[in-house]
Coordinates of C-alpha atoms and ligand atoms in Angstrom, one line a residue:
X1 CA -0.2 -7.0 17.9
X2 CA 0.4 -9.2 14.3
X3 CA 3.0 -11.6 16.6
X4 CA 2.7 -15.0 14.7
X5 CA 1.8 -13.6 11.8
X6 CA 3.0 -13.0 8.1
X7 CA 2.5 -10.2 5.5
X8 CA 3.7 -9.5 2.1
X9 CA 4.3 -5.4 1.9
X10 CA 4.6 -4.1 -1.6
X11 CA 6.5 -1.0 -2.1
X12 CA 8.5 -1.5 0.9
X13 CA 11.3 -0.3 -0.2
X14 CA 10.9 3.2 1.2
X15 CA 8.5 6.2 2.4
X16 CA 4.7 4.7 4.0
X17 CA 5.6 0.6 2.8
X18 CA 9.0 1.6 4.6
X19 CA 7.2 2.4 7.6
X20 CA 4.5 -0.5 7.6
X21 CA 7.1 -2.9 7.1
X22 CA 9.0 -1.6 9.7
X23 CA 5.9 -1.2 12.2
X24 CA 4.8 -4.6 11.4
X25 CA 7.8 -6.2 12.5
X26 CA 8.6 -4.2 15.6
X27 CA 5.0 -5.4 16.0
X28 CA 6.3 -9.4 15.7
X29 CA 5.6 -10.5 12.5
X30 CA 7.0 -12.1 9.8
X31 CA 7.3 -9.9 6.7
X32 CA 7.8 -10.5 2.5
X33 CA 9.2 -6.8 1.7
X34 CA 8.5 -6.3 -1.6
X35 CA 9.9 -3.5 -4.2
X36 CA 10.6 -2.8 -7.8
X37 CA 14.5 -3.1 -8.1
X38 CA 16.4 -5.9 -6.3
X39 CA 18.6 -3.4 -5.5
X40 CA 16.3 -1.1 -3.6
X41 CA 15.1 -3.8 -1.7
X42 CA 18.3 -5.4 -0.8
X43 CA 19.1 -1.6 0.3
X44 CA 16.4 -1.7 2.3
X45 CA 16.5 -5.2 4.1
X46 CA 20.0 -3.7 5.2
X47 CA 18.6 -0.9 6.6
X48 CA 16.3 -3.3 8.5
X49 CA 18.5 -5.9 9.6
X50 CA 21.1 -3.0 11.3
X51 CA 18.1 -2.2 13.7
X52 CA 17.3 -5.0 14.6
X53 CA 19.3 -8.5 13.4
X54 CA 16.4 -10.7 14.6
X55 CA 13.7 -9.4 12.5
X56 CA 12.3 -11.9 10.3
X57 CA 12.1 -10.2 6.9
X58 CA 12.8 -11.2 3.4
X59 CA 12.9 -9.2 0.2
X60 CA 11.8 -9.5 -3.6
X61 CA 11.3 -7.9 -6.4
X62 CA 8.5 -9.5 -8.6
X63 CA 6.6 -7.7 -12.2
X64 CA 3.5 -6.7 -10.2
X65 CA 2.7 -6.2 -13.8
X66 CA 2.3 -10.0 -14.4
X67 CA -0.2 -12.0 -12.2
X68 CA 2.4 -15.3 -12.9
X69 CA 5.4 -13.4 -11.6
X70 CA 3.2 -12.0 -8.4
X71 CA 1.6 -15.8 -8.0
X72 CA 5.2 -17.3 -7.9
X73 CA 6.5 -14.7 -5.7
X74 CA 3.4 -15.0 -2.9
X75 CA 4.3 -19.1 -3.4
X76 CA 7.4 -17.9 -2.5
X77 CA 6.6 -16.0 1.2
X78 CA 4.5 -19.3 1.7
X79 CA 7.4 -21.6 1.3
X80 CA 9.7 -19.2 3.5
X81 CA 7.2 -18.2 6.2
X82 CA 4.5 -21.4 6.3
X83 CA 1.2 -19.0 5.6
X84 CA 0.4 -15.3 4.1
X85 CA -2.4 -13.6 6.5
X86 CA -2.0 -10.4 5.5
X87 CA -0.9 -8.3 2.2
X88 CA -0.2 -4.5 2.1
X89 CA -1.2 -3.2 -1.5
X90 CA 0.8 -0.1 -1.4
X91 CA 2.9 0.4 -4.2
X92 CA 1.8 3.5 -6.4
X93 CA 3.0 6.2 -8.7
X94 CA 1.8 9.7 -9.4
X95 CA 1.7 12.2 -11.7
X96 CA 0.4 15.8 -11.9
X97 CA 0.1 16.7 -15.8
X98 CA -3.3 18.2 -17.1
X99 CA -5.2 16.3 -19.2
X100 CA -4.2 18.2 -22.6
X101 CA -0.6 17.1 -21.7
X102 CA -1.7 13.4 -20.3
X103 CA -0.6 10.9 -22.9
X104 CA -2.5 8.1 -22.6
X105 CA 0.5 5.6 -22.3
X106 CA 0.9 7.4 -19.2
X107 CA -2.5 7.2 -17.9
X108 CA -2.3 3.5 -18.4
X109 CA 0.9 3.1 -16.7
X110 CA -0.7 4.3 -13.4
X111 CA -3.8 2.8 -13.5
X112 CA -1.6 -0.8 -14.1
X113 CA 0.1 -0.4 -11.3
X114 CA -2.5 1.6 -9.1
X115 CA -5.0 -0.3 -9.5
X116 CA -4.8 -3.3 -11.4
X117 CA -1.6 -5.2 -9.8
X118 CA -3.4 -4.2 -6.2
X119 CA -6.1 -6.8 -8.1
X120 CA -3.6 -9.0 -9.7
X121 CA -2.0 -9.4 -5.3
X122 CA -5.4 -9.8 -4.0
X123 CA -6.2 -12.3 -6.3
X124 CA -2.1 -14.3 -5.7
X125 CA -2.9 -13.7 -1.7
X126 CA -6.8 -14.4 -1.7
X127 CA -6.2 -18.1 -2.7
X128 CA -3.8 -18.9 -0.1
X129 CA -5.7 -16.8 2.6
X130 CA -8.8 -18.8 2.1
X131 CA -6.8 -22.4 2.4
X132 CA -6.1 -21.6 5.2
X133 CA -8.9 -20.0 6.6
X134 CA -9.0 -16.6 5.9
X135 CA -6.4 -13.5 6.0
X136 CA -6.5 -9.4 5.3
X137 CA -5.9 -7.6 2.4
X138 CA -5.3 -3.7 2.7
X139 CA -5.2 -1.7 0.2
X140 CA -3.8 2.1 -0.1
X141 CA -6.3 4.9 -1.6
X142 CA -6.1 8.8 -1.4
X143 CA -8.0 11.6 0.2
X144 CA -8.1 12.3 -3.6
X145 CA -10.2 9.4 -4.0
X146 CA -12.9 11.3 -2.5
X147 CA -12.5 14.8 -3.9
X148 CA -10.6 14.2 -6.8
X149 CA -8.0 16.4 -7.8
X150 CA -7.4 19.5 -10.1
X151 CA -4.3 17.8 -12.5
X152 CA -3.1 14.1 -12.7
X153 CA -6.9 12.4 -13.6
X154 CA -5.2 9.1 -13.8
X155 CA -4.3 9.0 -10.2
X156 CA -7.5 10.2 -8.8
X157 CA -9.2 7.6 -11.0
X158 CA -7.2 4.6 -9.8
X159 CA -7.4 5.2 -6.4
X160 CA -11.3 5.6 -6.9
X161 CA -10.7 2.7 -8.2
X162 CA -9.0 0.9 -4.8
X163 CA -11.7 2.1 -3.0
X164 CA -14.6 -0.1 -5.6
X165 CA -12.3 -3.1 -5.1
X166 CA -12.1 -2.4 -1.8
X167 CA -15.5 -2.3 -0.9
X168 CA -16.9 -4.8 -3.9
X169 CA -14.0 -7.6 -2.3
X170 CA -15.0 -7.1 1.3
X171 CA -18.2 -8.3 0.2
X172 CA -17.0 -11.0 -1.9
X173 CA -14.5 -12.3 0.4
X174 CA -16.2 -12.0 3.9
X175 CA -17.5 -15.5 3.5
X176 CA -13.7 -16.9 3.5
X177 CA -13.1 -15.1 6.7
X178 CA -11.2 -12.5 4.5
X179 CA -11.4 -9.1 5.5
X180 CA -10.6 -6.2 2.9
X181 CA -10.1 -2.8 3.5
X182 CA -8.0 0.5 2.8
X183 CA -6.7 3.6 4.5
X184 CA -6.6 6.5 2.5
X185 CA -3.7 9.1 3.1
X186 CA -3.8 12.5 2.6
X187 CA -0.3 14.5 2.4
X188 CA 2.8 12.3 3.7
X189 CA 5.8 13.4 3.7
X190 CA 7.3 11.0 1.2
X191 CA 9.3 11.0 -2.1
X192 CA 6.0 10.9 -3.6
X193 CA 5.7 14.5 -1.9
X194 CA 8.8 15.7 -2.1
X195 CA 8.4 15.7 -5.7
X196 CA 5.8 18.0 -6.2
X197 CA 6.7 21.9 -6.1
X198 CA 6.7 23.8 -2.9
X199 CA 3.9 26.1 -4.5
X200 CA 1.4 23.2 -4.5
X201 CA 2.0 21.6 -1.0
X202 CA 2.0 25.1 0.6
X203 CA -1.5 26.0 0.0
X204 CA -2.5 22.0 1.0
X205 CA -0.6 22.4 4.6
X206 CA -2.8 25.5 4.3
X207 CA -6.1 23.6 4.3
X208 CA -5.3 21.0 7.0
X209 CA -7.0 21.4 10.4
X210 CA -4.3 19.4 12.3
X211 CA -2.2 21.9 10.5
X212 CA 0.8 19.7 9.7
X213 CA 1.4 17.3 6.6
X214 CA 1.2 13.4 7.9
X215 CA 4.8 11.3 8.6
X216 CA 4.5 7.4 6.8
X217 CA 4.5 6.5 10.8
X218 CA 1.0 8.4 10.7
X219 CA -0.2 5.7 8.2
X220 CA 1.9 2.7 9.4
X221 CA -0.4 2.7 12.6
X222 CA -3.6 2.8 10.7
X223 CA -2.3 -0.3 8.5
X224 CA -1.6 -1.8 12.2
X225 CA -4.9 -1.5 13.3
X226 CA -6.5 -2.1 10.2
X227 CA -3.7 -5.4 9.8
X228 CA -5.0 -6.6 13.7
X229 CA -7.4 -8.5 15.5
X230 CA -8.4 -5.1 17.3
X231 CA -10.1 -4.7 13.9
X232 CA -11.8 -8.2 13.6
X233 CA -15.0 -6.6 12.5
X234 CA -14.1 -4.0 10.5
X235 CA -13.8 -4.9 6.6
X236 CA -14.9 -2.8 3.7
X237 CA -13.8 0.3 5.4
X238 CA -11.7 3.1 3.4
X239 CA -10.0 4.8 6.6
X240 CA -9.4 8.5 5.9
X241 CA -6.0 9.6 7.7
X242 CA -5.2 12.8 6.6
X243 CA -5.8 15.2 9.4
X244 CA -9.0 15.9 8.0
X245 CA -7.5 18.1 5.1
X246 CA -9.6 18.5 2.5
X247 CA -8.7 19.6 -1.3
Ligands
NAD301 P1 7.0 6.5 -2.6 O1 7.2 7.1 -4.0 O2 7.9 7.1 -1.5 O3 7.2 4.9 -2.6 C1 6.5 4.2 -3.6 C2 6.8 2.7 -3.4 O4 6.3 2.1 -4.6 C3 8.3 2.5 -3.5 O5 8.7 1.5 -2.6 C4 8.6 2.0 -4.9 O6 9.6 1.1 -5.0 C5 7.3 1.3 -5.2 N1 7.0 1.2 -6.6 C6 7.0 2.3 -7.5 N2 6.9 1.8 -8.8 C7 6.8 0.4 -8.7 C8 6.6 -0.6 -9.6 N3 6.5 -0.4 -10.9 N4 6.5 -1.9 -9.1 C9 6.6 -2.1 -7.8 N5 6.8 -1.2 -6.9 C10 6.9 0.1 -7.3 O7 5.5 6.7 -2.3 P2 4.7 6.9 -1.0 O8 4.4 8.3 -0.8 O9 5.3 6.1 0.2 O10 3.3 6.2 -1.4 C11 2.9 4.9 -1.1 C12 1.5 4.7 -1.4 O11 0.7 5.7 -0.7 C13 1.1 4.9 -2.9 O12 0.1 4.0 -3.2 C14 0.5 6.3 -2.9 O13 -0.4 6.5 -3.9 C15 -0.1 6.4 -1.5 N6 -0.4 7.7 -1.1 C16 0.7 8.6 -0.7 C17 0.4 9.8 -0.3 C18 1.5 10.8 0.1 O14 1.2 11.9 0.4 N7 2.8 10.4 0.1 C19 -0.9 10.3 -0.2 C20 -1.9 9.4 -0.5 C21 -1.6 8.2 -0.9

């Protein structure tokens, strides 16, 4: 479905960027796997490269913190792979304190990387996508971007935040053949997950109709569709996947 094609992954170092990177290139394209340590991500390219030797993937690790360092590092998947037509804005973080425990050093650590380096890629990919004629950006929200959530604010608030880029981008970008959209995950059985005590994820299984918590494979195919030509109209969507759980 992407054969021919390239995209830059961020997070891909494990859980749901694990899996899109992985279903991407089972899928024939190209991909830039990118994580926060070079270590992870060498890790990670192993991982990839025992499955299957003839993937083409490459790893890096840039400061999605700086928009230099993410504009060198996009440069970068251009020189290696030619073009970048599509970028997977998935790396996040989470945190559950209330807000009378929230320090705000914390709150802007998550909305940095939440939500403003998914703006500092989009802009680094954007450029190159419209030279040559367009591209898609994806973007990963929450269910709690709809509901909100009882602890954490910051995370809620950035990811209501990837859904107003989301949407405001589409709208900007259309014109460059650019389409923009996200998928918005409810509980996946992640690290992310795993984290949070067996008291709180309980109660959530609790309150899914499908009556299971989502694998990143769950998600990976949404990216896919969302990533191919199947979805060549489709652009300012935020696509729930989350066994219609509700919180
Ligand atoms: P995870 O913790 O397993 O993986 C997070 C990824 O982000 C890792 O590859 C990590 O290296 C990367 N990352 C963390 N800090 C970084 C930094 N400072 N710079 C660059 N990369 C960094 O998480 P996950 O569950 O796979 O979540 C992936 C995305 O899906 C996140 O955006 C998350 O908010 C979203 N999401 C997850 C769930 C879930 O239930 N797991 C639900 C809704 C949304």
């Amino acid at each position: 479905m992407l054969k021919g094609k390239t995209a830059v992954v961020t997070g891909g170092t494990r859980g749901i960027g694990f899996a899109v990177v992985k279903k991407f290139l089972e899928n024939g394209a190209s991909v830039a796997l990118w994580g926060s340590r070079q270590k992870t991500v060498d890790q990670a390219l192993e991982k990839l490269r025992a499955e299957d030797p003839a993937w083409k993937v490459i790893g890096m690790a840039p400061d999605l913190g700086s928009l230099q360092e993410v504009e060198n590092a996009m440069g970068r998947v251009k020189e290696q792979f030619g073009r970048v037509d599509i970028l997977v804005n998935n790396a996040g973080i989470s945190a559950r304190e209330s807000l009378y425990d929230y320090k705000e050093e914390d709150f802007e650590k998550i909305m940095d990387l939440n939500l403003n380096a998914v703006f500092r890629c989009a802009k680094a990919a954007a450029v190159l996508m419209k030279e040559q004629g367009g591209g898609v950006i994806l973007n990963t929200s929450s269910m709690v971007s709809i509901y909100g959530q009882a602890a954490g604010v910051g995370y809620p608030a950035s990811k209501f935040g990837v859904n107003g880029l989301t949407k405001s981008l589409a709208r900007e970008l259309g014109r460059d053949h650019i389409r923009v959209n996200a998928v918005a995950p409810g509980v996946i059985r992640t690290d992310m997950v795993a984290a949070l005590p067996e008291e709180l994820i309980e109660p959530l299984i609790r309150t899914i109709p499908l009556g299971r918590v989502g694998e990143p494979e769950d998600i990976a195919n949404a990216f896919l569709f969302l990533a191919s030509d199947l979805a060549s109209y489709v652009t300012g969507e935020i696509l729930s996947v989350d066994g219609a759980a509700m919180t």
